[in-house]
Short mmCIF file of C-alpha atoms in Angstrom, two decimals:
data_model
loop_
_atom_site.label_atom_id
_atom_site.label_comp_id
_atom_site.label_asym_id
_atom_site.label_seq_id
_atom_site.Cartn_x
_atom_site.Cartn_y
_atom_site.Cartn_z
CA MET A 1 10.84 -26.53 8.53
CA MET A 2 12.19 -23.45 6.77
CA LEU A 3 11.51 -22.14 3.27
CA GLU A 4 14.83 -22.88 1.59
CA GLU A 5 16.28 -22.52 -1.88
CA PRO A 6 14.71 -25.04 -4.28
CA VAL A 7 16.86 -28.05 -5.17
CA GLU A 8 17.79 -27.84 -8.86
CA GLY A 9 14.94 -25.38 -9.29
CA ARG A 10 12.30 -27.65 -7.74
CA PHE A 11 10.25 -27.72 -4.56
CA GLY A 12 9.83 -31.48 -4.28
CA GLU A 13 8.18 -32.48 -7.55
CA PHE A 14 7.04 -28.94 -8.32
CA GLY A 15 8.70 -26.01 -10.06
CA GLY A 16 11.41 -26.54 -12.65
CA ARG A 17 12.12 -24.67 -15.85
CA PHE A 18 9.80 -25.66 -18.69
CA VAL A 19 10.65 -23.03 -21.29
CA PRO A 20 11.67 -22.91 -24.96
CA GLU A 21 15.40 -23.40 -25.57
CA THR A 22 15.66 -19.74 -26.54
CA LEU A 23 14.69 -18.71 -22.99
CA VAL A 24 17.03 -21.06 -21.10
CA PRO A 25 20.05 -18.71 -21.35
CA ALA A 26 17.94 -15.78 -20.10
CA CYS A 27 16.75 -17.81 -17.08
CA GLN A 28 20.30 -18.94 -16.36
CA GLU A 29 21.58 -15.36 -16.64
CA LEU A 30 18.88 -14.17 -14.25
CA GLU A 31 19.60 -16.93 -11.73
CA ALA A 32 23.32 -16.16 -11.72
CA ALA A 33 22.70 -12.42 -11.40
CA PHE A 34 20.24 -12.89 -8.54
CA ARG A 35 22.58 -15.21 -6.62
CA GLU A 36 25.39 -12.71 -6.94
CA ALA A 37 23.23 -9.70 -6.00
CA TRP A 38 21.51 -11.46 -3.07
CA GLY A 39 24.91 -12.25 -1.62
CA ASP A 40 26.13 -8.66 -2.08
CA ALA A 41 25.72 -6.52 1.04
CA THR A 42 25.70 -3.34 -1.08
CA PHE A 43 22.74 -4.56 -3.17
CA ARG A 44 20.83 -5.64 -0.06
CA ALA A 45 21.48 -2.30 1.65
CA GLU A 46 20.27 -0.37 -1.39
CA LEU A 47 17.08 -2.44 -1.56
CA ASP A 48 16.48 -2.09 2.19
CA ALA A 49 16.86 1.69 1.88
CA LEU A 50 14.33 1.81 -0.97
CA LEU A 51 11.87 -0.35 0.94
CA ARG A 52 12.20 1.93 3.96
CA ASP A 53 12.41 5.40 2.42
CA TYR A 54 10.41 4.94 -0.79
CA ALA A 55 7.98 2.07 -0.17
CA GLY A 56 7.30 2.96 3.47
CA ARG A 57 8.42 -0.18 5.30
CA PRO A 58 7.98 -1.53 7.86
CA THR A 59 4.21 -1.77 7.48
CA PRO A 60 2.25 -1.83 10.75
CA LEU A 61 0.24 -4.57 12.37
CA THR A 62 -3.34 -3.40 13.01
CA GLU A 63 -5.63 -5.04 15.55
CA CYS A 64 -9.27 -5.19 14.44
CA ALA A 65 -10.96 -4.87 17.83
CA ASN A 66 -14.48 -4.26 16.48
CA LEU A 67 -14.53 -7.06 13.93
CA GLY A 68 -12.57 -9.40 16.18
CA GLN A 69 -15.13 -8.97 18.95
CA ARG A 70 -17.96 -9.62 16.51
CA LEU A 71 -16.29 -12.81 15.26
CA GLY A 72 -15.13 -14.02 18.67
CA LEU A 73 -11.44 -14.07 17.87
CA ARG A 74 -8.41 -11.77 17.83
CA LEU A 75 -7.81 -10.46 14.30
CA LEU A 76 -4.54 -8.81 13.27
CA LEU A 77 -3.88 -7.32 9.84
CA LYS A 78 -0.44 -7.03 8.26
CA ARG A 79 -0.94 -3.72 6.46
CA GLU A 80 0.69 -4.18 3.04
CA ASP A 81 -2.07 -1.89 1.76
CA LEU A 82 -0.17 1.03 3.32
CA THR A 83 2.92 0.67 1.13
CA HIS A 84 3.62 3.09 -1.73
CA THR A 85 1.41 2.03 -4.70
CA GLY A 86 -1.03 0.34 -2.31
CA SER A 87 -0.01 -3.32 -2.25
CA HIS A 88 2.73 -5.83 -1.43
CA LYS A 89 3.77 -5.86 -5.11
CA ILE A 90 6.24 -3.00 -4.60
CA ASN A 91 8.56 -5.23 -2.51
CA ASN A 92 9.25 -7.61 -5.38
CA VAL A 93 9.29 -4.98 -8.11
CA LEU A 94 11.87 -2.75 -6.42
CA GLY A 95 14.08 -5.82 -6.01
CA GLN A 96 13.69 -6.93 -9.62
CA ALA A 97 14.15 -3.41 -11.03
CA LEU A 98 17.37 -2.97 -9.03
CA LEU A 99 18.54 -6.35 -10.30
CA ALA A 100 17.63 -5.48 -13.92
CA ARG A 101 19.59 -2.25 -13.68
CA ARG A 102 22.56 -4.18 -12.26
CA MET A 103 22.31 -6.54 -15.26
CA GLY A 104 22.39 -3.61 -17.68
CA LYS A 105 18.77 -3.99 -18.82
CA LYS A 106 17.05 -0.78 -19.94
CA ARG A 107 13.48 -2.05 -20.27
CA LEU A 108 10.97 -3.86 -18.07
CA VAL A 109 8.09 -5.95 -19.32
CA ALA A 110 5.40 -7.12 -16.93
CA GLU A 111 2.01 -8.81 -16.75
CA THR A 112 -0.80 -7.72 -14.47
CA GLY A 113 -4.30 -8.81 -13.47
CA ALA A 114 -5.65 -6.43 -10.86
CA GLY A 115 -3.18 -3.81 -12.05
CA GLN A 116 -1.23 -3.51 -8.80
CA HIS A 117 1.85 -5.30 -10.14
CA GLY A 118 1.61 -3.21 -13.29
CA VAL A 119 1.42 0.00 -11.25
CA ALA A 120 4.37 -1.11 -9.12
CA SER A 121 6.40 -1.98 -12.25
CA ALA A 122 5.56 1.36 -13.85
CA THR A 123 6.51 3.11 -10.62
CA ALA A 124 9.91 1.40 -10.38
CA ALA A 125 10.60 2.05 -14.07
CA ALA A 126 9.86 5.75 -13.61
CA LEU A 127 12.08 5.87 -10.52
CA MET A 128 15.00 4.21 -12.30
CA GLY A 129 14.65 5.80 -15.72
CA MET A 130 13.67 2.59 -17.54
CA GLU A 131 11.13 1.86 -20.27
CA CYS A 132 8.19 -0.30 -19.21
CA LYS A 133 5.46 -2.19 -21.06
CA VAL A 134 2.63 -3.90 -19.17
CA TYR A 135 0.40 -6.59 -20.64
CA MET A 136 -3.10 -6.83 -19.21
CA GLY A 137 -6.11 -8.93 -20.23
CA ALA A 138 -8.80 -6.90 -21.96
CA VAL A 139 -11.37 -7.97 -19.33
CA ASP A 140 -9.09 -6.67 -16.59
CA VAL A 141 -8.36 -3.43 -18.48
CA GLU A 142 -12.08 -2.73 -18.33
CA ARG A 143 -12.65 -3.58 -14.67
CA GLN A 144 -9.40 -1.94 -13.48
CA ALA A 145 -9.53 1.29 -15.51
CA LEU A 146 -8.11 3.35 -12.65
CA ASN A 147 -4.92 1.29 -12.51
CA VAL A 148 -4.58 1.43 -16.29
CA PHE A 149 -4.64 5.22 -16.07
CA ARG A 150 -2.09 5.16 -13.24
CA MET A 151 0.32 3.03 -15.29
CA ARG A 152 0.06 5.36 -18.28
CA LEU A 153 0.42 8.42 -16.08
CA LEU A 154 3.66 6.91 -14.77
CA GLY A 155 4.97 6.69 -18.33
CA SER A 156 4.41 3.02 -19.11
CA GLU A 157 2.76 1.49 -22.15
CA VAL A 158 -0.26 -0.75 -21.41
CA GLU A 159 -1.31 -3.31 -24.00
CA ALA A 160 -4.70 -5.00 -23.71
CA VAL A 161 -4.59 -8.72 -24.51
CA HIS A 162 -7.61 -10.00 -26.44
CA SER A 163 -6.66 -13.69 -26.77
CA GLY A 164 -8.00 -16.58 -24.67
CA SER A 165 -10.00 -15.57 -21.62
CA ARG A 166 -8.54 -12.03 -21.89
CA THR A 167 -7.37 -12.18 -18.24
CA LEU A 168 -4.16 -12.75 -16.28
CA LYS A 169 -3.19 -16.10 -17.86
CA ASP A 170 -3.22 -14.52 -21.32
CA ALA A 171 -1.29 -11.45 -20.13
CA VAL A 172 1.47 -13.77 -18.88
CA ASN A 173 1.58 -15.47 -22.29
CA GLU A 174 2.08 -12.17 -24.09
CA ALA A 175 4.67 -10.88 -21.63
CA MET A 176 6.70 -14.07 -22.09
CA ARG A 177 6.49 -13.73 -25.88
CA ASP A 178 7.79 -10.17 -25.59
CA TRP A 179 10.67 -11.35 -23.39
CA VAL A 180 11.65 -14.06 -25.92
CA ALA A 181 11.88 -11.43 -28.66
CA THR A 182 13.70 -8.72 -26.67
CA MET A 183 15.61 -10.53 -23.92
CA GLU A 184 18.97 -8.89 -24.66
CA GLY A 185 17.84 -5.51 -23.34
CA THR A 186 14.66 -6.47 -21.45
CA HIS A 187 13.99 -7.93 -18.03
CA TYR A 188 10.70 -9.75 -17.48
CA CYS A 189 9.47 -8.45 -14.12
CA LEU A 190 7.23 -11.40 -13.24
CA GLY A 191 4.72 -10.49 -10.56
CA SER A 192 4.28 -13.63 -8.47
CA VAL A 193 5.99 -16.76 -7.13
CA MET A 194 5.36 -18.61 -10.38
CA GLY A 195 6.97 -19.21 -13.74
CA PRO A 196 10.28 -20.91 -14.51
CA HIS A 197 13.14 -21.12 -12.02
CA PRO A 198 14.48 -18.81 -10.56
CA TYR A 199 11.29 -16.70 -10.38
CA PRO A 200 9.35 -18.61 -7.67
CA TRP A 201 12.40 -18.59 -5.39
CA MET A 202 13.56 -15.06 -6.24
CA VAL A 203 10.14 -13.44 -5.82
CA ARG A 204 9.66 -15.26 -2.51
CA GLU A 205 12.97 -13.90 -1.26
CA PHE A 206 11.96 -10.35 -2.23
CA HIS A 207 8.67 -10.81 -0.30
CA ARG A 208 10.25 -12.51 2.72
CA VAL A 209 10.35 -9.05 4.31
CA ILE A 210 6.59 -9.37 4.97
CA GLY A 211 6.98 -12.51 7.06
CA ASP A 212 10.14 -11.34 8.81
CA GLU A 213 8.46 -8.10 9.90
CA ALA A 214 5.23 -9.82 10.93
CA ARG A 215 7.11 -12.43 12.97
CA GLY A 216 8.92 -9.72 14.93
CA GLN A 217 5.74 -7.71 15.38
CA CYS A 218 3.81 -10.74 16.64
CA ASP A 219 6.62 -11.65 19.02
CA ALA A 220 6.47 -8.11 20.45
CA LEU A 221 2.66 -7.98 20.66
CA LEU A 222 1.74 -11.57 21.48
CA GLY A 223 4.95 -13.01 22.88
CA GLY A 224 5.06 -15.51 20.03
CA PRO A 225 3.37 -16.49 16.77
CA PRO A 226 -0.40 -16.26 16.21
CA ASP A 227 -2.55 -19.39 16.07
CA VAL A 228 -3.48 -18.95 12.42
CA VAL A 229 -1.72 -17.16 9.54
CA THR A 230 -3.79 -16.57 6.41
CA ALA A 231 -3.57 -14.82 3.04
CA CYS A 232 -5.22 -14.95 -0.36
CA VAL A 233 -3.61 -17.06 -3.08
CA GLY A 234 -3.64 -16.55 -6.83
CA GLY A 235 -0.05 -17.04 -7.90
CA GLY A 236 0.60 -16.67 -4.19
CA SER A 237 3.38 -14.12 -3.61
CA ASN A 238 1.79 -12.24 -0.72
CA ALA A 239 0.95 -15.53 0.99
CA ILE A 240 4.39 -17.10 0.58
CA GLY A 241 5.98 -13.87 1.82
CA LEU A 242 3.89 -13.99 5.00
CA PHE A 243 4.18 -17.78 5.43
CA SER A 244 7.99 -17.56 5.26
CA GLY A 245 8.01 -15.91 8.68
CA PHE A 246 5.91 -18.61 10.36
CA VAL A 247 6.53 -21.90 8.55
CA ASP A 248 8.92 -22.99 11.32
CA THR A 249 6.32 -22.34 14.06
CA ASP A 250 3.17 -24.17 15.18
CA ALA A 251 0.94 -21.60 13.47
CA GLU A 252 -1.64 -22.97 11.03
CA LEU A 253 -0.96 -21.68 7.50
CA VAL A 254 -4.11 -21.17 5.41
CA GLY A 255 -4.11 -19.97 1.81
CA VAL A 256 -7.46 -18.84 0.42
CA GLU A 257 -8.31 -19.25 -3.27
CA PRO A 258 -11.36 -18.16 -5.28
CA ALA A 259 -13.84 -20.97 -5.80
CA GLY A 260 -13.63 -20.42 -9.57
CA GLY A 261 -9.84 -20.53 -9.62
CA ALA A 262 -8.92 -23.00 -6.88
CA ALA A 263 -5.83 -24.57 -8.45
CA ILE A 264 -4.95 -26.55 -5.31
CA GLY A 265 -8.54 -27.34 -4.40
CA ARG A 266 -9.66 -28.35 -7.89
CA GLY A 267 -6.49 -28.87 -9.90
CA VAL A 268 -4.00 -31.65 -10.56
CA PRO A 269 -0.26 -31.35 -11.27
CA GLY A 270 0.51 -29.97 -14.71
CA VAL A 271 2.79 -27.57 -16.54
CA VAL A 272 1.94 -23.95 -17.28
CA HIS A 273 4.04 -20.82 -17.77
CA GLY A 274 7.34 -22.64 -17.37
CA MET A 275 6.58 -24.48 -14.08
CA LYS A 276 5.06 -27.71 -12.82
CA SER A 277 2.39 -27.02 -10.22
CA PHE A 278 -1.24 -27.68 -9.39
CA LEU A 279 -3.26 -26.52 -12.37
CA MET A 280 -6.92 -26.46 -13.33
CA GLN A 281 -7.18 -28.61 -16.46
CA ASP A 282 -9.62 -30.90 -18.18
CA GLU A 283 -9.21 -34.64 -18.76
CA ASP A 284 -7.33 -33.90 -22.00
CA GLY A 285 -4.83 -31.69 -20.19
CA GLN A 286 -6.23 -28.43 -21.56
CA VAL A 287 -6.01 -25.48 -19.17
CA LEU A 288 -9.40 -24.49 -17.79
CA GLU A 289 -10.40 -20.85 -17.47
CA ALA A 290 -10.35 -19.48 -13.94
CA GLU A 291 -13.16 -17.24 -12.74
CA SER A 292 -13.05 -14.76 -9.88
CA ILE A 293 -14.59 -11.44 -8.93
CA SER A 294 -10.98 -10.41 -8.30
CA ALA A 295 -8.76 -9.70 -11.31
CA GLY A 296 -5.66 -10.48 -9.25
CA LEU A 297 -6.74 -14.06 -8.45
CA ASP A 298 -8.13 -14.91 -11.87
CA TYR A 299 -5.44 -17.53 -12.60
CA PRO A 300 -5.77 -21.30 -13.20
CA GLY A 301 -2.43 -22.23 -11.60
CA VAL A 302 -0.54 -21.47 -8.40
CA GLY A 303 3.08 -20.98 -7.37
CA PRO A 304 4.95 -24.31 -7.11
CA GLU A 305 6.05 -23.72 -3.50
CA HIS A 306 2.38 -23.54 -2.48
CA SER A 307 1.81 -26.87 -4.21
CA TYR A 308 4.77 -28.24 -2.24
CA LEU A 309 3.46 -26.92 1.10
CA ALA A 310 0.04 -28.40 0.31
CA ARG A 311 1.54 -31.76 -0.63
CA LEU A 312 3.53 -31.81 2.64
CA GLY A 313 0.43 -30.86 4.62
CA ARG A 314 2.25 -27.85 6.13
CA ALA A 315 -0.31 -25.43 4.65
CA ARG A 316 -3.90 -25.96 3.69
CA TYR A 317 -5.88 -24.17 1.01
CA GLU A 318 -9.52 -23.18 1.26
CA ALA A 319 -11.85 -21.70 -1.38
CA VAL A 320 -14.47 -18.97 -1.01
CA THR A 321 -17.25 -17.76 -3.29
CA ASP A 322 -17.65 -14.32 -4.85
CA ALA A 323 -20.71 -13.73 -2.64
CA GLU A 324 -18.65 -14.37 0.50
CA VAL A 325 -15.95 -12.00 -0.77
CA ILE A 326 -18.45 -9.19 -1.41
CA GLU A 327 -19.78 -9.60 2.13
CA ALA A 328 -16.26 -9.54 3.63
CA PHE A 329 -15.31 -6.49 1.55
CA GLN A 330 -18.21 -4.58 3.08
CA LEU A 331 -17.73 -6.02 6.56
CA LEU A 332 -14.16 -4.76 7.05
CA SER A 333 -15.13 -1.38 5.63
CA HIS A 334 -18.12 -1.03 7.99
CA THR A 335 -16.45 -2.29 11.17
CA GLU A 336 -12.88 -0.98 10.93
CA GLY A 337 -12.89 1.86 8.41
CA ILE A 338 -10.49 -0.10 6.17
CA ILE A 339 -11.52 -0.80 2.58
CA PRO A 340 -9.66 -3.94 1.45
CA ALA A 341 -8.77 -4.96 -2.07
CA LEU A 342 -10.95 -7.80 -3.34
CA GLU A 343 -7.93 -10.14 -3.23
CA PRO A 344 -7.33 -10.08 0.58
CA ALA A 345 -11.10 -9.91 1.08
CA HIS A 346 -10.95 -13.60 0.07
CA ALA A 347 -8.83 -14.39 3.13
CA LEU A 348 -11.19 -12.39 5.32
CA ALA A 349 -14.17 -14.23 3.84
CA TRP A 350 -12.63 -17.51 4.98
CA VAL A 351 -11.95 -16.09 8.47
CA VAL A 352 -15.62 -15.04 8.75
CA ARG A 353 -16.80 -18.49 7.67
CA ALA A 354 -14.35 -20.35 9.93
CA ALA A 355 -14.80 -18.05 12.94
CA PRO A 356 -17.17 -20.36 14.88
CA ALA A 357 -14.38 -22.98 14.94
CA MET A 358 -11.70 -20.42 15.90
CA GLN A 359 -13.25 -18.85 19.00
CA GLY A 360 -10.65 -17.19 21.21
CA ARG A 361 -7.81 -17.79 18.75
CA THR A 362 -5.48 -15.19 17.26
CA VAL A 363 -5.54 -14.84 13.46
CA LEU A 364 -3.00 -12.91 11.39
CA LEU A 365 -4.27 -11.89 7.94
CA ASN A 366 -2.17 -10.33 5.21
CA LEU A 367 -4.08 -7.28 3.95
CA SER A 368 -2.10 -7.36 0.73
CA GLY A 369 -3.75 -4.38 -0.99
CA ARG A 370 -6.17 -1.52 -0.55
CA GLY A 371 -9.56 -1.35 -2.19
CA ASP A 372 -9.35 1.93 -4.11
CA LYS A 373 -8.90 0.02 -7.37
CA ASP A 374 -12.07 -2.02 -6.76
CA VAL A 375 -14.47 0.73 -5.70
CA ALA A 376 -15.86 1.39 -9.20
CA GLN A 377 -16.43 -2.35 -9.75
CA MET A 378 -18.16 -2.64 -6.38
CA MET A 379 -20.31 0.43 -7.09
CA ASP A 380 -21.68 -1.41 -10.12
CA LEU A 381 -22.23 -4.62 -8.17
CA LEU A 382 -23.79 -3.04 -5.10
CA GLY A 383 -25.74 -0.32 -6.85
#
């Protein structure tokens, strides 16, 4: 199979456009603008140049010989942590900012959990001379103080959200409210493969570069695809970007969720933030609060294309505990001299747990971000 354009905005039963009537024209405008831009060779060339000369693509593939030997498998990292701003988020944001400028928008509004999407949005806004406002849950503002400072240093306004669980879900709510009120001059730079159509499809296309690069790199290094392809999943943009390069191969696709926010593992289909997808909810349909040591995975839903891949059985989704993540965070640091963000440390935690059943196999892991942003939090946890 291939990851194709959704049919009428849906991946099977998932996706769609569940938004107030006032937002329908904005979604339709965005879809039309993206279709036109994505088919324009000039737009694609400009984005490719930015990804190469500004973001630092292509990112390398790193073999973890020390850790791989310890685990009894061959471990390869796709190094999205080495991009400008320190995570995969820059791929999508540069694409959306270019598109917003093409549409005549002067302002970006964004949500962020771990702060990496907020930093990327602030970076793109500074580069393109646009205003930017980032909404961030008050809990995440506290645990990601470094990224808050980075966003403000880059010239963006950061607003702490004190409603609900004061995390990513609530930041999305506020960003969408802002967009409703200011849509004429504002583009909502949504940070993952979630939300109403066309966002899940559009963001996946902007992140497809991860999978395309990794596929070529694996072909050159291994002579074909790896046995297992894995990435962490909150909304799921880094994972769907990587999966897009291997979904038509025999590679196992494994998304890794936090145990306290396992939308696919614990959820049932429901509607949140303009999309139908797997969602953690109670028997009355009320959204449950997600819990994770990682601010970037602290979300009760998941991108609809991940729900579709899970339903088809093409990808499977595992959950890991905070304790396993803390161990994996330290393990990669100790063995390879690479400090991962807490988000991709979830994928590594699953690899460590599953290693006895994967002896001799080759595993490709998307290291979607670097751990600088999490060091202060880990200092408190580890003493």
